JSON list of C-alpha atoms in Angstrom, two decimals:
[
{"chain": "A", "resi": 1, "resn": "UNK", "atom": "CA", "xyz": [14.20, 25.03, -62.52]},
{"chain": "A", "resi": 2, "resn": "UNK", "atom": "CA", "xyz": [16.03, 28.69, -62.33]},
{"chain": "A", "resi": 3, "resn": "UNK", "atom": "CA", "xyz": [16.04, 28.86, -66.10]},
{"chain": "A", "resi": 4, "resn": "UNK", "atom": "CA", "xyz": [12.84, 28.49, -66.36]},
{"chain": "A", "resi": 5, "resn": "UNK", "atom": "CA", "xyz": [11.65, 30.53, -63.95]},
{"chain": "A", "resi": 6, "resn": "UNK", "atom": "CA", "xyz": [14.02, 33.36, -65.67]},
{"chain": "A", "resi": 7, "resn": "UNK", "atom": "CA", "xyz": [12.68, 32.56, -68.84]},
{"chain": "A", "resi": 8, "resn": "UNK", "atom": "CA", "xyz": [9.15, 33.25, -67.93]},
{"chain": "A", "resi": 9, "resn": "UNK", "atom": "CA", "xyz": [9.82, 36.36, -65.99]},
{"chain": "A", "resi": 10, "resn": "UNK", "atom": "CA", "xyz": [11.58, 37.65, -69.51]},
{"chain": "A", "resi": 11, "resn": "UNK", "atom": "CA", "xyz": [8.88, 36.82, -71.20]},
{"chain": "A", "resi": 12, "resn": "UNK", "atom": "CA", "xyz": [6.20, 38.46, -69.37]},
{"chain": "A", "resi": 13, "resn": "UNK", "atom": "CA", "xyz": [8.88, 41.59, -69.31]},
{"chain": "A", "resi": 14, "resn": "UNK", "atom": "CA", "xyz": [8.95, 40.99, -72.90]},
{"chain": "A", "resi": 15, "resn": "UNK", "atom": "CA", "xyz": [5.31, 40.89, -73.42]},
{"chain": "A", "resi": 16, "resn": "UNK", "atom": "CA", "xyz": [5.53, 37.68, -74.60]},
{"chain": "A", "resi": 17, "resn": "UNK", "atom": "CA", "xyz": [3.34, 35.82, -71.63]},
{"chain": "A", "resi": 18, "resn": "UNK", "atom": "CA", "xyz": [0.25, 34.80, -73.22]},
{"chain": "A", "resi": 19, "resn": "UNK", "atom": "CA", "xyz": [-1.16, 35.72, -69.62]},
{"chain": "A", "resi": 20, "resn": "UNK", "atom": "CA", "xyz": [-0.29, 39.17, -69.83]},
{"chain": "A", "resi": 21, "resn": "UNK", "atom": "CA", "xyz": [-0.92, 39.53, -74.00]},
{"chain": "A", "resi": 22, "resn": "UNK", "atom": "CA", "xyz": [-4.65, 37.94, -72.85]},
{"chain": "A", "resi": 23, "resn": "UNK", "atom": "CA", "xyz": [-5.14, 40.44, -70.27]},
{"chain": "A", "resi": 24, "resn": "UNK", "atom": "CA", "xyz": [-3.61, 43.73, -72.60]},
{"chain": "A", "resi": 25, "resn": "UNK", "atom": "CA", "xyz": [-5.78, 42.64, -75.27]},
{"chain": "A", "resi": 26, "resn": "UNK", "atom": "CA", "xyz": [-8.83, 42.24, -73.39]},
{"chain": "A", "resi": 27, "resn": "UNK", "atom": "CA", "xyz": [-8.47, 45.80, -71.71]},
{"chain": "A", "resi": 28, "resn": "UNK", "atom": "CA", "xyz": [-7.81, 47.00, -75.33]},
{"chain": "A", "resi": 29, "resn": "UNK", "atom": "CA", "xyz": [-11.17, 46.20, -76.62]},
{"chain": "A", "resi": 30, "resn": "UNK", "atom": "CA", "xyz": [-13.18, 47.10, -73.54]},
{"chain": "A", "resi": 31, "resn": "UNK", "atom": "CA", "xyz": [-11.50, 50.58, -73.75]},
{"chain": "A", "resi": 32, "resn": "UNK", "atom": "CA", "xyz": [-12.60, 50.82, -77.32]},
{"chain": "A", "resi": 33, "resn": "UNK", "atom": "CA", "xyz": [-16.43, 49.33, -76.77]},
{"chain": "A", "resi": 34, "resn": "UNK", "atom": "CA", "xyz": [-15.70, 46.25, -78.53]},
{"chain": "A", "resi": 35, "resn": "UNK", "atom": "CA", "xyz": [-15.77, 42.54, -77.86]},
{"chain": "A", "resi": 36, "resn": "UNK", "atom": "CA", "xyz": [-13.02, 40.17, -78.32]},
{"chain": "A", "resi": 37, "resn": "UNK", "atom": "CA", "xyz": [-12.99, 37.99, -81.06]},
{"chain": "A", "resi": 38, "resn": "UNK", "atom": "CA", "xyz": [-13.30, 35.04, -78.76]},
{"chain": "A", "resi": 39, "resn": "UNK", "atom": "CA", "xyz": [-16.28, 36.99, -77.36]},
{"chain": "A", "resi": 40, "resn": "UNK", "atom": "CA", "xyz": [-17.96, 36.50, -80.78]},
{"chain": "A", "resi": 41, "resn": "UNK", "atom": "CA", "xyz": [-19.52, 33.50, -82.63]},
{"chain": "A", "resi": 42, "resn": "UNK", "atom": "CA", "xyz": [-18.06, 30.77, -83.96]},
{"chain": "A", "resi": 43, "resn": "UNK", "atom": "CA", "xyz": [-18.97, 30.12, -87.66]},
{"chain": "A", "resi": 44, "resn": "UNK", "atom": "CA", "xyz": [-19.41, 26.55, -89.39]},
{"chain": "A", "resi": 45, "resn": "UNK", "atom": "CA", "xyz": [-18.60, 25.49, -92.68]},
{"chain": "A", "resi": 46, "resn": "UNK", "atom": "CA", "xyz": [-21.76, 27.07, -94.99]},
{"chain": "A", "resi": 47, "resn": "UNK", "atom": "CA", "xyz": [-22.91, 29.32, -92.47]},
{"chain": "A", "resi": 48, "resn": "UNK", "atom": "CA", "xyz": [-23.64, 33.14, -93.89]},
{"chain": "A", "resi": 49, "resn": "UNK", "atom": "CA", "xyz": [-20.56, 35.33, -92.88]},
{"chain": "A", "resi": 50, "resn": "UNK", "atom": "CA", "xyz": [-21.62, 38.55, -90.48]},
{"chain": "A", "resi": 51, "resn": "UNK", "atom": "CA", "xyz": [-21.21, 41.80, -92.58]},
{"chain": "A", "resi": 52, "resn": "UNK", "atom": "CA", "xyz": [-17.94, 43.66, -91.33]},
{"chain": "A", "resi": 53, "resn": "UNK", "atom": "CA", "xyz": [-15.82, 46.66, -93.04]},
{"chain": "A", "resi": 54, "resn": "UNK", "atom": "CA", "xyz": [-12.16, 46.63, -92.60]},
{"chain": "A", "resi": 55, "resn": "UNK", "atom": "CA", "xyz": [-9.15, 49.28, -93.61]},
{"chain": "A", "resi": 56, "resn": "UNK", "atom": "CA", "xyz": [-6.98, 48.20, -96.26]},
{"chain": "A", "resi": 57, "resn": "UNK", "atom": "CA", "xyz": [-3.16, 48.93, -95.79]},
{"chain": "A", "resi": 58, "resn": "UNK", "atom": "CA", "xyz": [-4.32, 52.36, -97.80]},
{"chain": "A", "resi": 59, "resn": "UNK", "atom": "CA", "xyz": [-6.95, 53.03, -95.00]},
{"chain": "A", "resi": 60, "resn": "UNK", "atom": "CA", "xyz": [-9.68, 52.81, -97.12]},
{"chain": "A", "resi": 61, "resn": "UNK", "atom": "CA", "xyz": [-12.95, 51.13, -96.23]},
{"chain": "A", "resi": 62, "resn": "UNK", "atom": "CA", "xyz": [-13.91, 47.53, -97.75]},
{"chain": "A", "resi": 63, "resn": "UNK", "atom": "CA", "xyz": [-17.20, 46.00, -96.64]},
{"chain": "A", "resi": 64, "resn": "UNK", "atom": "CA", "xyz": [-17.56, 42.50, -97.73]},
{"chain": "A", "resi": 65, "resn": "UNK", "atom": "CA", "xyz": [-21.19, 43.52, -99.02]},
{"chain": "A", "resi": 66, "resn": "UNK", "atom": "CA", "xyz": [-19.08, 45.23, -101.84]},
{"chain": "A", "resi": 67, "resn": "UNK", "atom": "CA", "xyz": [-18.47, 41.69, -103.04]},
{"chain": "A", "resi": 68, "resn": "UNK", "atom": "CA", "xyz": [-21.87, 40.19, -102.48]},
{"chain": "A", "resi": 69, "resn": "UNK", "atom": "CA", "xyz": [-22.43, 37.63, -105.71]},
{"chain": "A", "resi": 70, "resn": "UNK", "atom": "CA", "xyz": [-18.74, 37.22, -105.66]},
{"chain": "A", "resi": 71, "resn": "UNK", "atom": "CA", "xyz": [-16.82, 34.44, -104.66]},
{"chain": "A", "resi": 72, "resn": "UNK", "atom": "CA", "xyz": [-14.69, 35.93, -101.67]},
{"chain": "A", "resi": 73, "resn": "UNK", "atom": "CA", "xyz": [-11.28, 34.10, -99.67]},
{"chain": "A", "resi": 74, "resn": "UNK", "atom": "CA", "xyz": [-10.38, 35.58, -96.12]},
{"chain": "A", "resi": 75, "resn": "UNK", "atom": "CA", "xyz": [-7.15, 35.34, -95.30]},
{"chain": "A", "resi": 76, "resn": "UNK", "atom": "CA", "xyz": [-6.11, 36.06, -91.61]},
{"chain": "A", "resi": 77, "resn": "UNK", "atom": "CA", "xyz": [-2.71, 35.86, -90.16]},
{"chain": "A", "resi": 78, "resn": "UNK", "atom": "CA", "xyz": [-1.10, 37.09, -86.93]},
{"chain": "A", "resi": 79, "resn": "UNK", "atom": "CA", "xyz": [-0.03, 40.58, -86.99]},
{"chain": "A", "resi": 80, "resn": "UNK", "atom": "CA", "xyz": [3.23, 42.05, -84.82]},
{"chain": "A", "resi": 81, "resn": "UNK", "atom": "CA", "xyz": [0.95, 42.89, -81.40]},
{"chain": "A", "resi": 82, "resn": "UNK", "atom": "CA", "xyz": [-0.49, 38.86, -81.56]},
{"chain": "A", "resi": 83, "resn": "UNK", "atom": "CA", "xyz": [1.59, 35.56, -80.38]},
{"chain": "A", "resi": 84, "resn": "UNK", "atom": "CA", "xyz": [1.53, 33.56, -83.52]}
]
């Protein structure tokens, strides 16, 4: 029961407590004015995707309207700052 109780405390040192990444990441987008992911809708297969822009690696703007009449995959995957 120690161990475990060590473990956890290193992990929340670490960052690693989903508690405390939930709370950092919440405070993050409040600072910034923006809502959570979770906040947001959830969409179903054949629903209309939102329009959003996003940096590429080269920090320039891509707006999925810049693909309209295209067919279009996103792919999403955890970056270094999310548990994954």
């Amino acid at each position: 029961m120690e161990r475990r109780a060590q473990a956890a405390g290193a992990r929340a040192a670490a960052g690693r407590d989903r508690r405390c990444y939930h709370d950092s990441r919440e405070t993050y987008f409040r600072q910034k004015g923006e809502r959570p992911v979770t906040d947001q809708k959830t969409l179903n297969v054949g629903d209309q995707a939102p329009a959003f822009t996003l940096k590429t690696i080269g920090m320039k703007d891509v707006s999925l309207g810049d693909y309209k009449g295209k067919n279009v995959v996103l792919l999403f995957y955890p970056l270094d700052w999310t548990p994954g």
